[in-house]
Coordinates of C-alpha atoms and ligand atoms in Angstrom, one line a residue:
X1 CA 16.6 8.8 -4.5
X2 CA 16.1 10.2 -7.9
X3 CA 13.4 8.9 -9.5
X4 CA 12.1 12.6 -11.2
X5 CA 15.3 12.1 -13.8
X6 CA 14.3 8.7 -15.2
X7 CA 12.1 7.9 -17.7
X8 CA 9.0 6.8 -16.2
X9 CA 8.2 3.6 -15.6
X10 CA 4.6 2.2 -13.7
X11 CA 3.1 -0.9 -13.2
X12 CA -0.2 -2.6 -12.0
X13 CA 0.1 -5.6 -10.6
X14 CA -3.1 -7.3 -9.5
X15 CA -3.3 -10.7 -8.0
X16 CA -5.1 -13.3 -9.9
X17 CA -7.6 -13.8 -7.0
X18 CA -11.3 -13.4 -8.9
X19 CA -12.9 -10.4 -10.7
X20 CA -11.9 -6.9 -11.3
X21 CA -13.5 -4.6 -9.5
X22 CA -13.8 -0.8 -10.3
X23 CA -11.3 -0.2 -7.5
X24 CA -9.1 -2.2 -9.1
X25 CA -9.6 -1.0 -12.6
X26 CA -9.1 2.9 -11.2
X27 CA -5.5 1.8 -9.9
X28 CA -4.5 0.5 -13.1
X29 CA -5.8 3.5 -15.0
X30 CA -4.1 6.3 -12.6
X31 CA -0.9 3.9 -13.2
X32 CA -1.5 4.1 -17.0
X33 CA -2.1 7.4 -17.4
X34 CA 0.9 8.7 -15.2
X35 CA 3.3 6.5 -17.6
X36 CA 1.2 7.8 -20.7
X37 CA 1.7 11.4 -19.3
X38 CA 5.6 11.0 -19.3
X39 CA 5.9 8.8 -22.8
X40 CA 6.9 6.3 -19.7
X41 CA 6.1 2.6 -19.7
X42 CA 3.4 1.1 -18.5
X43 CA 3.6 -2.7 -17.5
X44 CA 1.4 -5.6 -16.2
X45 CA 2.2 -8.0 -13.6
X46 CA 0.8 -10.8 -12.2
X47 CA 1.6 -10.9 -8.3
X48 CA 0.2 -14.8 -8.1
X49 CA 2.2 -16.3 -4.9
X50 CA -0.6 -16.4 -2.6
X51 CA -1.5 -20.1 -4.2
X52 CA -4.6 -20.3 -2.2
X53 CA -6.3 -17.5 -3.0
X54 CA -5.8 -17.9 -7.0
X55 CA -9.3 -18.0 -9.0
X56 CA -8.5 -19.6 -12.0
X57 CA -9.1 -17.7 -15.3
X58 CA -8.4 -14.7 -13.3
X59 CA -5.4 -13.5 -15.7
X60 CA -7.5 -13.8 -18.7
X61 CA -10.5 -12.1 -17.2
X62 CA -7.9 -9.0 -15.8
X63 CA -6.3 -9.1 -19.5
X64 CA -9.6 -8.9 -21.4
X65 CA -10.9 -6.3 -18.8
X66 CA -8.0 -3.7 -19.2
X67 CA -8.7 -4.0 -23.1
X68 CA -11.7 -3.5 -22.7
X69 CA -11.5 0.3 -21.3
X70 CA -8.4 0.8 -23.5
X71 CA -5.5 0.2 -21.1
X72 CA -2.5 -0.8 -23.2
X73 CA 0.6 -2.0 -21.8
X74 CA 4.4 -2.2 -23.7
X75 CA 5.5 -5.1 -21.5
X76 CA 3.4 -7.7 -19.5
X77 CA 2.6 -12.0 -18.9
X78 CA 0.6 -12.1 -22.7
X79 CA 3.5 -9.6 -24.5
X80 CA 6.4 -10.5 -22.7
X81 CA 9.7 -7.9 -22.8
X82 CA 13.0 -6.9 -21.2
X83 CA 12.2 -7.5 -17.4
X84 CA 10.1 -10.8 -18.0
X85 CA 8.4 -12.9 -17.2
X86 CA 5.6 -11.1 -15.9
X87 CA 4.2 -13.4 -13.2
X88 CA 5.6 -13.6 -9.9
X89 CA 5.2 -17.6 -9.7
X90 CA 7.7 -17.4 -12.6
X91 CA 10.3 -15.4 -10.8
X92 CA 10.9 -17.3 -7.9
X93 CA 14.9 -17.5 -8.9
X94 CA 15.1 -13.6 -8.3
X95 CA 13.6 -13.7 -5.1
X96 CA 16.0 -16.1 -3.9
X97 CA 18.8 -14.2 -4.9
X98 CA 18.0 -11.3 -3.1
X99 CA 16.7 -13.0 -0.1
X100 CA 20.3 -15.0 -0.2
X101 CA 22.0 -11.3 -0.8
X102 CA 20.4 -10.2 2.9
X103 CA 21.0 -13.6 4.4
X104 CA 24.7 -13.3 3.4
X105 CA 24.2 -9.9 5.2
X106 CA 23.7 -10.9 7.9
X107 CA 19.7 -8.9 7.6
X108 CA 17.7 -12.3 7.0
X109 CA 17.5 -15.5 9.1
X110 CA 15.9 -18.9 8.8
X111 CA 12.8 -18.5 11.2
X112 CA 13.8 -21.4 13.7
X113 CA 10.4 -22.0 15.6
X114 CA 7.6 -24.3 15.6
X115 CA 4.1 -23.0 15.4
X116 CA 3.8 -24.2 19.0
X117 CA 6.7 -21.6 20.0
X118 CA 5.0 -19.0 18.3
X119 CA 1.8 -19.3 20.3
X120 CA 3.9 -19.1 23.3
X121 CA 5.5 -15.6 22.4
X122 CA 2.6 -14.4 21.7
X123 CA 0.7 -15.5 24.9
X124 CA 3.5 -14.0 26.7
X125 CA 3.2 -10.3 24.8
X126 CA -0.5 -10.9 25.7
X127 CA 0.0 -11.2 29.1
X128 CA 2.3 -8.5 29.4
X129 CA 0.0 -6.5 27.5
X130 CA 2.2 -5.5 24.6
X131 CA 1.7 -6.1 21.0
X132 CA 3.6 -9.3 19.5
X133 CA 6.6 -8.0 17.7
X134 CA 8.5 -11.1 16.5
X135 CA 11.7 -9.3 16.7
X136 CA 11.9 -9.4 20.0
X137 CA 12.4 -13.4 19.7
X138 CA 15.3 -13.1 17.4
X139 CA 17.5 -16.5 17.7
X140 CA 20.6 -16.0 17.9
X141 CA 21.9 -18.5 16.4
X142 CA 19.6 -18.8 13.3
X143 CA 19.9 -22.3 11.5
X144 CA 21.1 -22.2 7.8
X145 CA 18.4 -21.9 5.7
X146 CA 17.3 -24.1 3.3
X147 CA 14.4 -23.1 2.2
X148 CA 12.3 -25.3 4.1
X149 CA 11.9 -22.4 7.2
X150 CA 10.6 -19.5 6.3
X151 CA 13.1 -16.7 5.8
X152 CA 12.5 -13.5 8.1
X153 CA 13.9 -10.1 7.5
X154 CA 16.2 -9.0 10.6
X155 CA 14.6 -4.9 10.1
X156 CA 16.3 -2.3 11.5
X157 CA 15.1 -1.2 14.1
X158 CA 14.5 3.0 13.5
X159 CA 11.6 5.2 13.3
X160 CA 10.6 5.9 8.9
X161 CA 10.5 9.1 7.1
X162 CA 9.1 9.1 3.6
X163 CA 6.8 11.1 1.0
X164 CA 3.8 10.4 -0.7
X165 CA 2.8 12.2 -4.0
X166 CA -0.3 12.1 -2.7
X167 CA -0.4 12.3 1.4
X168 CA 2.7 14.7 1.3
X169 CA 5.4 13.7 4.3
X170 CA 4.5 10.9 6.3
X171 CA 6.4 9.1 9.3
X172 CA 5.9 5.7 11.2
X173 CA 7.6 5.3 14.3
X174 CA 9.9 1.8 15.5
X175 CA 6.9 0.3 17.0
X176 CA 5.7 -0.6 13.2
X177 CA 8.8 -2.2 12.2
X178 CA 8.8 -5.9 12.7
X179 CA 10.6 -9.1 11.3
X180 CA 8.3 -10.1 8.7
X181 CA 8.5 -13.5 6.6
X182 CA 9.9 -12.8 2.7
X183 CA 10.1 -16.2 2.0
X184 CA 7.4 -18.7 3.0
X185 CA 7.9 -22.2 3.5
X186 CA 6.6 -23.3 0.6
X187 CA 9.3 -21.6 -1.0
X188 CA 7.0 -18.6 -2.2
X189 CA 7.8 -15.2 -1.1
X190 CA 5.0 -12.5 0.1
X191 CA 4.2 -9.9 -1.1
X192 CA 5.9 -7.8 1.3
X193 CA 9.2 -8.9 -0.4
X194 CA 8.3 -9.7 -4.0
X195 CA 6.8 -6.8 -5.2
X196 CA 10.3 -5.0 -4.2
X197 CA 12.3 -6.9 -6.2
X198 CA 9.9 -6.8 -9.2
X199 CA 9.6 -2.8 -8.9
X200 CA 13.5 -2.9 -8.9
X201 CA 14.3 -5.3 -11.7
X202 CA 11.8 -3.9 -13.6
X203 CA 12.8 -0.2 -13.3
X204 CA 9.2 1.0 -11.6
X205 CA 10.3 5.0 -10.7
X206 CA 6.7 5.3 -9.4
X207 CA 4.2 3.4 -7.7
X208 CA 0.4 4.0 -7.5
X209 CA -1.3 1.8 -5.5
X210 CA -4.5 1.5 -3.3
X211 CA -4.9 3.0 0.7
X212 CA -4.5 -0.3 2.0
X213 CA -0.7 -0.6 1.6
X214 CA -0.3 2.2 3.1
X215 CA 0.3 1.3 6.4
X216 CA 2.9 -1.5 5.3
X217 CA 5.2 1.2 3.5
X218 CA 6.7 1.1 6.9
X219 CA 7.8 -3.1 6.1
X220 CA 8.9 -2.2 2.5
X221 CA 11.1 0.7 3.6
X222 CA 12.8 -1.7 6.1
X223 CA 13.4 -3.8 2.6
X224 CA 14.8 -1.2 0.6
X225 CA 17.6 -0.3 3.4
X226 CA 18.3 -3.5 3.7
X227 CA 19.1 -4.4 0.4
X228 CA 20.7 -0.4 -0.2
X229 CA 18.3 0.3 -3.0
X230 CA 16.3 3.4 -4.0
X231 CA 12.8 3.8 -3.5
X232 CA 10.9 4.2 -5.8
X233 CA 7.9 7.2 -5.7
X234 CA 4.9 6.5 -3.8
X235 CA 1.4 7.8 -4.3
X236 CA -1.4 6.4 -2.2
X237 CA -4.3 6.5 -4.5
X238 CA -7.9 7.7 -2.0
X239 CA -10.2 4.8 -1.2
X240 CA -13.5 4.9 -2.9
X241 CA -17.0 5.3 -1.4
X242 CA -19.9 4.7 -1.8
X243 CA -21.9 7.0 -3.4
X244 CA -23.1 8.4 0.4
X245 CA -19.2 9.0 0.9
X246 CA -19.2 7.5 4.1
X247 CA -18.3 3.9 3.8
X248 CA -16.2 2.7 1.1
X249 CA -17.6 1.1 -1.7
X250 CA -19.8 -2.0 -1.1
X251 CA -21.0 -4.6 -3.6
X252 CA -24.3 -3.2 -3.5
X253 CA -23.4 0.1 -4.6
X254 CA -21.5 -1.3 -7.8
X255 CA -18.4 -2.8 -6.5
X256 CA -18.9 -5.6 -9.1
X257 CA -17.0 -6.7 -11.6
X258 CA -15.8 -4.1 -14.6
X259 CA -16.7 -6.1 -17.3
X260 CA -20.8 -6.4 -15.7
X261 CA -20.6 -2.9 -16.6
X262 CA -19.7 -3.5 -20.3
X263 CA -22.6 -6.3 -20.5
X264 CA -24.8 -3.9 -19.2
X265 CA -23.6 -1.3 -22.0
X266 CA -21.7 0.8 -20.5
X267 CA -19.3 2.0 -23.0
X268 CA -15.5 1.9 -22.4
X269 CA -14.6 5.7 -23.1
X270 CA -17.4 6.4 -20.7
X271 CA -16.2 4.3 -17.9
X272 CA -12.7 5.5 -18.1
X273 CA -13.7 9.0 -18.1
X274 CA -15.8 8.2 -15.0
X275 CA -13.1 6.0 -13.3
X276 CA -10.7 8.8 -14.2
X277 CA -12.6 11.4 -12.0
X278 CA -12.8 9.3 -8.7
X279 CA -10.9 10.5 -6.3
X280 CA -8.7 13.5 -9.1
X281 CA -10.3 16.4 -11.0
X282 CA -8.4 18.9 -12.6
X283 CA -9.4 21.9 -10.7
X284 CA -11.8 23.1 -13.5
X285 CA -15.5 22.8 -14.2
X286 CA -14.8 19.9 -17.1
X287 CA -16.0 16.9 -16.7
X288 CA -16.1 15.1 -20.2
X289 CA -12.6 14.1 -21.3
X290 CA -11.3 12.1 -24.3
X291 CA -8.8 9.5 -23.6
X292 CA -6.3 12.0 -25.1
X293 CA -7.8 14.9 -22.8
X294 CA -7.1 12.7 -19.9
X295 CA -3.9 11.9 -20.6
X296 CA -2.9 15.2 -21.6
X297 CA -4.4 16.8 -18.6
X298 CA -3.3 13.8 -16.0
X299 CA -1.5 15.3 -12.7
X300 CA -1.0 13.5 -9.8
X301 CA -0.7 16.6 -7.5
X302 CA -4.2 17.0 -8.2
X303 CA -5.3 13.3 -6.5
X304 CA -7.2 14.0 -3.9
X305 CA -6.3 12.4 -0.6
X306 CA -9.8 12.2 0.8
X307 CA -11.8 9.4 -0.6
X308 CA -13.8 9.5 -3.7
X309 CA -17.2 8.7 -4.8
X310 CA -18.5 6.2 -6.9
X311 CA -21.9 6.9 -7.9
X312 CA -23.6 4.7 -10.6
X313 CA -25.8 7.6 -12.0
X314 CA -23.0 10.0 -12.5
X315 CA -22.0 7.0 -14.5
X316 CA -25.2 6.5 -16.6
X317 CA -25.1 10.4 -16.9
X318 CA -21.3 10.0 -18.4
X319 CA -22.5 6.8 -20.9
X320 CA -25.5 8.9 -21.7
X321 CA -22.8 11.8 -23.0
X322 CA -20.8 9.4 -24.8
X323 CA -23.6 7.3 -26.5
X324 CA -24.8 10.8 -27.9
X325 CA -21.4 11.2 -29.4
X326 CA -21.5 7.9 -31.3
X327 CA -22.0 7.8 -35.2
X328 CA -25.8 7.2 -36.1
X329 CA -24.8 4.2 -38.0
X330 CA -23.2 2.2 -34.8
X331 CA -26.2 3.8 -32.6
X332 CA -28.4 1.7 -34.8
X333 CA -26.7 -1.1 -35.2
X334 CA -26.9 -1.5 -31.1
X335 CA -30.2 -0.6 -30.6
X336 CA -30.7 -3.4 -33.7
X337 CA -28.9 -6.0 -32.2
X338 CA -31.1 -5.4 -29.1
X339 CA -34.7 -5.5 -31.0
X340 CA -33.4 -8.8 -33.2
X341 CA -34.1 -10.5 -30.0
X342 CA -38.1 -9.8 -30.1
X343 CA -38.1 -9.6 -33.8
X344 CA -36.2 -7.8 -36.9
X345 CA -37.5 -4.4 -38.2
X346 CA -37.4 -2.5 -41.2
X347 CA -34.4 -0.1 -41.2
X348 CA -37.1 2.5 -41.9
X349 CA -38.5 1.5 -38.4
X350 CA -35.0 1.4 -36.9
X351 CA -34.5 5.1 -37.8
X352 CA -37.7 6.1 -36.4
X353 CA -37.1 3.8 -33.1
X354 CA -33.7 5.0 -32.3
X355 CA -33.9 8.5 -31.4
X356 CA -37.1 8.1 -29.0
X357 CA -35.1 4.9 -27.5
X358 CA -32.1 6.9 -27.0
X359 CA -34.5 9.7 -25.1
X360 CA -35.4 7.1 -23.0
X361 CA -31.7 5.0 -21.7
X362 CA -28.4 5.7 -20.3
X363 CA -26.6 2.1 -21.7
X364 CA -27.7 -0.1 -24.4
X365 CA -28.6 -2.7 -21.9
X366 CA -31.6 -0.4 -21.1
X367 CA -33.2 -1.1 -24.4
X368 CA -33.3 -5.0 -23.7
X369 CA -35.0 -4.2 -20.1
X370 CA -37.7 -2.0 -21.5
X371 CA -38.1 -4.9 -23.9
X372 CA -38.6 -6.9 -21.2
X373 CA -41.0 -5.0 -19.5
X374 CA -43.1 -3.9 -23.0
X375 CA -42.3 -0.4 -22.6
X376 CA -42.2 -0.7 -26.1
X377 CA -44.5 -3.6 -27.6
X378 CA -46.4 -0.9 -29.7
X379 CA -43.5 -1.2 -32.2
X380 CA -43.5 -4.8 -32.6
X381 CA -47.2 -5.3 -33.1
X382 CA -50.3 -3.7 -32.7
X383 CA -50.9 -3.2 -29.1
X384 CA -53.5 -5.5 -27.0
X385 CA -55.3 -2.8 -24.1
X386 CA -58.8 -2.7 -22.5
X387 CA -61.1 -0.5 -24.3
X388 CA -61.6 1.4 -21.0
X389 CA -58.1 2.7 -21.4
X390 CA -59.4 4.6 -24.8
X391 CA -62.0 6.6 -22.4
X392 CA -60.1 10.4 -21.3
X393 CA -60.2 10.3 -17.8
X394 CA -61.3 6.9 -17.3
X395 CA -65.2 8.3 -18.2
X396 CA -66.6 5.9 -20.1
X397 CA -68.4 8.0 -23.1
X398 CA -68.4 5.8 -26.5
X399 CA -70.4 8.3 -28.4
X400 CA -67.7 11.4 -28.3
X401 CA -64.3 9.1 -28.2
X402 CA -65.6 7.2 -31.3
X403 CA -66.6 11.1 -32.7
X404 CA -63.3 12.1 -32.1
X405 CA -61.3 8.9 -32.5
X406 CA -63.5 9.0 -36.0
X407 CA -62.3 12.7 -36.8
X408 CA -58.5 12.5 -36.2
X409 CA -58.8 9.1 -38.8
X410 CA -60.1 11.8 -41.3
X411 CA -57.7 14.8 -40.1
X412 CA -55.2 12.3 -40.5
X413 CA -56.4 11.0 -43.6
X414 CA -55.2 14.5 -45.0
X415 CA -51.6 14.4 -44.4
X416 CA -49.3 13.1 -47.6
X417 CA -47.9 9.5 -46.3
X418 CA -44.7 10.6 -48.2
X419 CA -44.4 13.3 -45.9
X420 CA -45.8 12.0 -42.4
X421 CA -44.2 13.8 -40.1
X422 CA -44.9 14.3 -36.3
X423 CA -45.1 18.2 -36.7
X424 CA -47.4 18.1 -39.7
X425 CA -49.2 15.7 -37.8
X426 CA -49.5 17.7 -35.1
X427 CA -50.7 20.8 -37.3
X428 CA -53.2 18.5 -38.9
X429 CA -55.1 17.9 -35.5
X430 CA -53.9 20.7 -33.5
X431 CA -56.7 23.1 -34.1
X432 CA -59.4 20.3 -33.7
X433 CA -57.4 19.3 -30.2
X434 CA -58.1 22.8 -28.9
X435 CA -61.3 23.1 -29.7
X436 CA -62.8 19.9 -28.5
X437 CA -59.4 19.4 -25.4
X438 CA -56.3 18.3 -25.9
X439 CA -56.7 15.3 -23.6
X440 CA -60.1 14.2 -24.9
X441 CA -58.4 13.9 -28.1
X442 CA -55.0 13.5 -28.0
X443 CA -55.5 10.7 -25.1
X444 CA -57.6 8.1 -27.1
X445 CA -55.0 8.6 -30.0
X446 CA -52.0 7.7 -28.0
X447 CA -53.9 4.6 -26.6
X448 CA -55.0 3.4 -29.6
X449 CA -50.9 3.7 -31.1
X450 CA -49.4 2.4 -28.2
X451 CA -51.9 0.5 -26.0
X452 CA -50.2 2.1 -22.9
X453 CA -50.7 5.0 -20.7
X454 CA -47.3 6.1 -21.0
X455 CA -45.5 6.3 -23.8
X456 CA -44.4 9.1 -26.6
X457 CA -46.7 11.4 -27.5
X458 CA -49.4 10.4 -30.8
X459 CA -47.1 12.4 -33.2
X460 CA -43.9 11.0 -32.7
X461 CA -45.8 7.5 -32.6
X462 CA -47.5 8.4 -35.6
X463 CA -44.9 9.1 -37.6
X464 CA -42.7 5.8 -36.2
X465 CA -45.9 3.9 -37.3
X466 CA -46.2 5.6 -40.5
X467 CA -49.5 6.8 -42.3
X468 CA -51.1 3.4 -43.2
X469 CA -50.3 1.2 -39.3
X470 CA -51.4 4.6 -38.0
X471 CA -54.9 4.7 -39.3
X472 CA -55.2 0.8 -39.0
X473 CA -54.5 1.2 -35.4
X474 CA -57.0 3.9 -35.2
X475 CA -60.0 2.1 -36.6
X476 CA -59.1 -0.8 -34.4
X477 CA -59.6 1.3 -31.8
X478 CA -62.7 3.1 -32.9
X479 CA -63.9 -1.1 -33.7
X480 CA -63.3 -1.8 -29.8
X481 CA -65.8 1.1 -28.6
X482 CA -68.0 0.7 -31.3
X483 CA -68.0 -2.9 -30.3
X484 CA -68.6 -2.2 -26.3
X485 CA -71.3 0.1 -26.9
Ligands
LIG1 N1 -1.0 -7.4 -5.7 C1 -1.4 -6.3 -5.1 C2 -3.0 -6.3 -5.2 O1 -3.5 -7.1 -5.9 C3 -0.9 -5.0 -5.7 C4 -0.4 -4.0 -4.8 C5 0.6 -3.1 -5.5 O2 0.2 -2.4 -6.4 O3 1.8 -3.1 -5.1 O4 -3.7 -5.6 -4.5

């Protein structure tokens, strides 16, 4: 085997079987940028000979996905190329060549027995206690096949030795060598089989694939003897927990489809450079990498074996980085797209909006949540409240909250509108805020912008509301205790 000298050549082949999940998506991308690493190719194939367990719409949905997070591909089912076609239910004539090429060898029969027969072999090994190895009931006088039997792989019988770029050398012994089927009888072959011939007649030099094939390398090895091929290199990507790291990711802890995450707002470049660091790191403290930084600094020595951790707010944290990176004008244009829902705003508005939103979120689907809840109904309309909520501490005392509502009008009164800015807002009333308490003032001033008990502080709402909504919004509020006393 000599896969090091030739360019490089990798492939993720996903069954068309429903949604891509982030485990999914993290295969394709270590694939992607190993081959991107090496100026290799990347390719896409469809491995789509399970019938039953196709979803339809799956190909489109694993097409549109990869785009999504910028996985490119030079050859692949909507591209085409050399090696094509790129779905395994359209390359059924290869498979039977090589599985005629091992029957003419004398390493593949025509599985001769009834489904009956099979139950009784393996009632027997149950009774004796062993584990069913079908290859223990090799006939000896196979029928011709003719592809209405399935077609079984006569494996050689022989403990495996191989290495892992990841798990380093690994060995299984005889006991997990079996005849397996490589051609069904509905004239499909499994996976077992077509995936070998795929990697072969496509030139794959290196294969990145999830932990759970791991413990069938031992059947594929028996495939590559017996057709006298090289093996391509393995690398056994690490499973992926949950964000406890005990069990491997669950649907609950975000094993949901990729492209829920770019509803939710996630943006690509953030969940590639989160997927990226699941289960490899480069050895240094960096965590935020460009596409180009990841490719550049892409080693597959440096995959950890041990599983990795998906955690959803190390992924919010990552969008968070990458949203701050973002030109102001796209910035705005999402958070606009967002408020158009509830109602247009002024671009002056949208200015003033976007920064304390962006305080606020990790995704742009954040901003239509706290829409929902009317985290942020101050900047839509006036706000509805109870009057109590004006009173500081919930004492009820109209004479010195109308005072003071009264004097931060007038303090406010003083500050140019042309220049109404949440510092020299803040300077206008600051002084009279000590003096008289900061909450006692600065409390019924927020309530009266906002109409909530939480939100940003009078100045920075203020200045969003600009000088005349401001003072409007005051003497409403100074109306509603004037009014309850
Ligand atoms: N078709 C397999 C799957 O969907 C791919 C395994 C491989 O990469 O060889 O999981």
């Amino acid at each position: 085997m000599n896969s090091e000298s030739k360019p490089v050549v990798t492939r993720f082949a996903p069954s068309p079987t429903g949604f891509m999940h982030v485990g999914s998506v993290r295969t394709a991308l270590f694939a992607w940028l190993f081959a991107k690493k090496n100026n290799g190719t990347f390719i896409l194939r469809i491995e789509d000979t399970d019938k039953e367990r196709e979803v339809e719409g799956s190909i489109e949905h694993i097409i549109k996905s990869l785009k999504w997070l910028g996985i490119t591909w030079q050859e692949g089912p909507d591209i085409g190329g050399p090696h094509g076609p790129y779905i395994q239910s359209q390359r059924l004539e290869s498979y039977k060549k090589y599985a005629q090429i091992l029957v003419d060898k004398g390493l593949a029969y025509a599985d001769p027995y009834t489904k009956e027969q099979l139950d009784e072999f393996r009632k027997k090994s149950e009774e004796s206690k062993k584990p069913f190895l079908y290859r223990e009931y090799r006939p000896e006088n196979p029928p011709a096949w003719d592809g209405t039997q399935p077609l079984r792989i006569k494996a050689e019988v022989k403990s495996h030795a191989w290495t892992d770029l990841v798990r380093g050398e690994l060995t299984a012994g005889e006991e997990a060598i079996d005849d397996f089927i490589l051609i069904k009888s509905d004239g499909y072959p499994t996976y077992n089989f077509a995936h070998i011939i795929d990697d072969l007649e496509m030139g794959v030099t290196h294969i990145l694939r999830a932990d759970e094939f791991i413990s069938s390398t031992p059947k594929f090895l028996s495939v590559y003897d017996a057709l006298g091929i090289d093996r391509p290199a393995f690398a056994t990507l690490p499973p992926i927990m949950g964000p406890d790291g005990k069990k491997k990711l669950g649907k609950r802890d975000g094993a949901k489809d990729v492209l829920d995450y770019k509803n939710e707002g996630v943006l690509p470049e953030a969940m590639m450079n989160f997927l990226a660091l699941i289960g490899w790191n480069p050895g240094t403290e960096q965590e935020v990498f460009s596409q180009e930084d990841l490719i550049k600094t892409f080693d597959i020595s440096k995959i950890q074996v041990s599983g990795g951790k998906f955690n959803e707010e190390k992924l919010k944290w990552f969008n968070k980085e990458y949203i701050t990176m973002l030109p102001k004008e796209t910035v705005i244009a999402e958070v606009k797209k967002r408020l158009d829902a509830k109602k247009e705003l002024s671009q002056d508005m949208l200015e003033k909006i976007t920064p304390i939103i962006l305080e606020r979120i990790h995704t742009f689907g954040e901003i239509s949540a706290m829409i929902e809840t009317g985290e942020i109904d101050y900047v839509f309309a006036a706000p509805e409240y109870k009057t109590e909520m004006l009173y500081w501490k919930g004492t009820v005392d109209t004479d010195a909250t109308s005072r003071r509502l009264q004097k931060v009008i007038e303090l406010i009164e003083t500050v140019d509108e042309n220049n109404f800015k949440k510092d020299i807002i803040k300077d206008a009333l600051w002084n009279y805020a000590t003096e008289e308490g900061k909450g006692e003032v600065l409390w019924p001033t927020r309530v009266s912008l906002s109409g909530k008990d939480k939100s940003p502080d009078p100045f920075v709402l203020a200045e969003l509301l600009g000088k005349e909504e401001t003072i409007i919004r005051l003497k409403r509020a100074l109306e509603k205790v004037a009014h309850v006393s």
